[in-house]
Amino acid sequence: MTTEEYNICVDTHADGVYRFILHSTRDKEFSQDIVQDSFEKMWMNLDNINGEKSKSYLYTTAYHTMLEKLRRQKKQGNWNEVSESEYSHSSGNYQGLKEIIKTALDQLPEIQKSVIMLRDYEGYSYQEIGEITNLSESQVKVYIYRARLAMKEFIGKLENVI
């Protein structure tokens, strides 16, 4: 990969990678750090990357960097955690569909959440998602199916919508 191809990759894909990580983490600063770390890793491996596959490499690197940092945070604990009661739907107030979907996504395990985000928000094929997450295509389909089923069950409950 050349420096020019790297710069084109930054211009073309920085926003998409940021949105993908932001949807998964809900933390702007953390997401910016992940994107920056991903581009830094890409820069360090510039000679080993095929310019045509730079997008796939970037998303894969960002995904794995995010998982690594999240695992590290879980081990250390987060002092700023907010109680679940602040995000529950038991208040009786109607919430917008977008907010309900976000809450349903937050209920999913991290891998299911990631594959749903890559498929439905970013538009990747099952094969591309498999390459990014190091899963087989059939595993990706199973995770997406289970995630959609869980979201349907969550959204289908009246107390979650009202």
JSON list of C-alpha atoms in Angstrom, two decimals, residues 1 3-4 9 20 27 33 52 54 63 70 79 81 90 96 99 103 111 117 123-124 131 145 161:
[
{"chain": "A", "resi": 1, "resn": "MET", "atom": "CA", "xyz": [0.00, 0.00, 0.00]},
{"chain": "A", "resi": 3, "resn": "THR", "atom": "CA", "xyz": [1.11, 6.59, 1.17]},
{"chain": "A", "resi": 4, "resn": "GLU", "atom": "CA", "xyz": [-1.35, 7.99, -1.36]},
{"chain": "A", "resi": 9, "resn": "CYS", "atom": "CA", "xyz": [-8.37, 5.22, 2.74]},
{"chain": "A", "resi": 20, "resn": "PHE", "atom": "CA", "xyz": [-19.40, 1.54, 13.49]},
{"chain": "A", "resi": 27, "resn": "ASP", "atom": "CA", "xyz": [-18.66, 6.69, 23.80]},
{"chain": "A", "resi": 33, "resn": "ASP", "atom": "CA", "xyz": [-9.29, 6.65, 20.17]},
{"chain": "A", "resi": 52, "resn": "GLU", "atom": "CA", "xyz": [-7.51, -2.98, -2.59]},
{"chain": "A", "resi": 54, "resn": "SER", "atom": "CA", "xyz": [-7.53, -1.59, 2.92]},
{"chain": "A", "resi": 63, "resn": "TYR", "atom": "CA", "xyz": [-13.09, -4.23, 15.55]},
{"chain": "A", "resi": 70, "resn": "LEU", "atom": "CA", "xyz": [-13.24, -3.29, 26.10]},
{"chain": "A", "resi": 79, "resn": "TRP", "atom": "CA", "xyz": [-16.02, 3.91, 38.07]},
{"chain": "A", "resi": 81, "resn": "GLU", "atom": "CA", "xyz": [-20.91, 3.19, 35.33]},
{"chain": "A", "resi": 90, "resn": "SER", "atom": "CA", "xyz": [-40.46, 1.14, 32.98]},
{"chain": "A", "resi": 96, "resn": "GLY", "atom": "CA", "xyz": [-38.94, 6.77, 19.94]},
{"chain": "A", "resi": 99, "resn": "GLU", "atom": "CA", "xyz": [-34.17, 4.70, 21.13]},
{"chain": "A", "resi": 103, "resn": "THR", "atom": "CA", "xyz": [-31.74, -0.31, 23.92]},
{"chain": "A", "resi": 111, "resn": "ILE", "atom": "CA", "xyz": [-20.42, -10.38, 19.01]},
{"chain": "A", "resi": 117, "resn": "MET", "atom": "CA", "xyz": [-24.10, -3.36, 13.12]},
{"chain": "A", "resi": 123, "resn": "GLY", "atom": "CA", "xyz": [-24.16, -3.00, 4.66]},
{"chain": "A", "resi": 124, "resn": "TYR", "atom": "CA", "xyz": [-21.42, -5.63, 4.65]},
{"chain": "A", "resi": 131, "resn": "GLU", "atom": "CA", "xyz": [-13.43, -11.75, 7.45]},
{"chain": "A", "resi": 145, "resn": "TYR", "atom": "CA", "xyz": [-30.37, -14.67, 13.25]},
{"chain": "A", "resi": 161, "resn": "VAL", "atom": "CA", "xyz": [-42.36, 0.09, 24.06]}
]
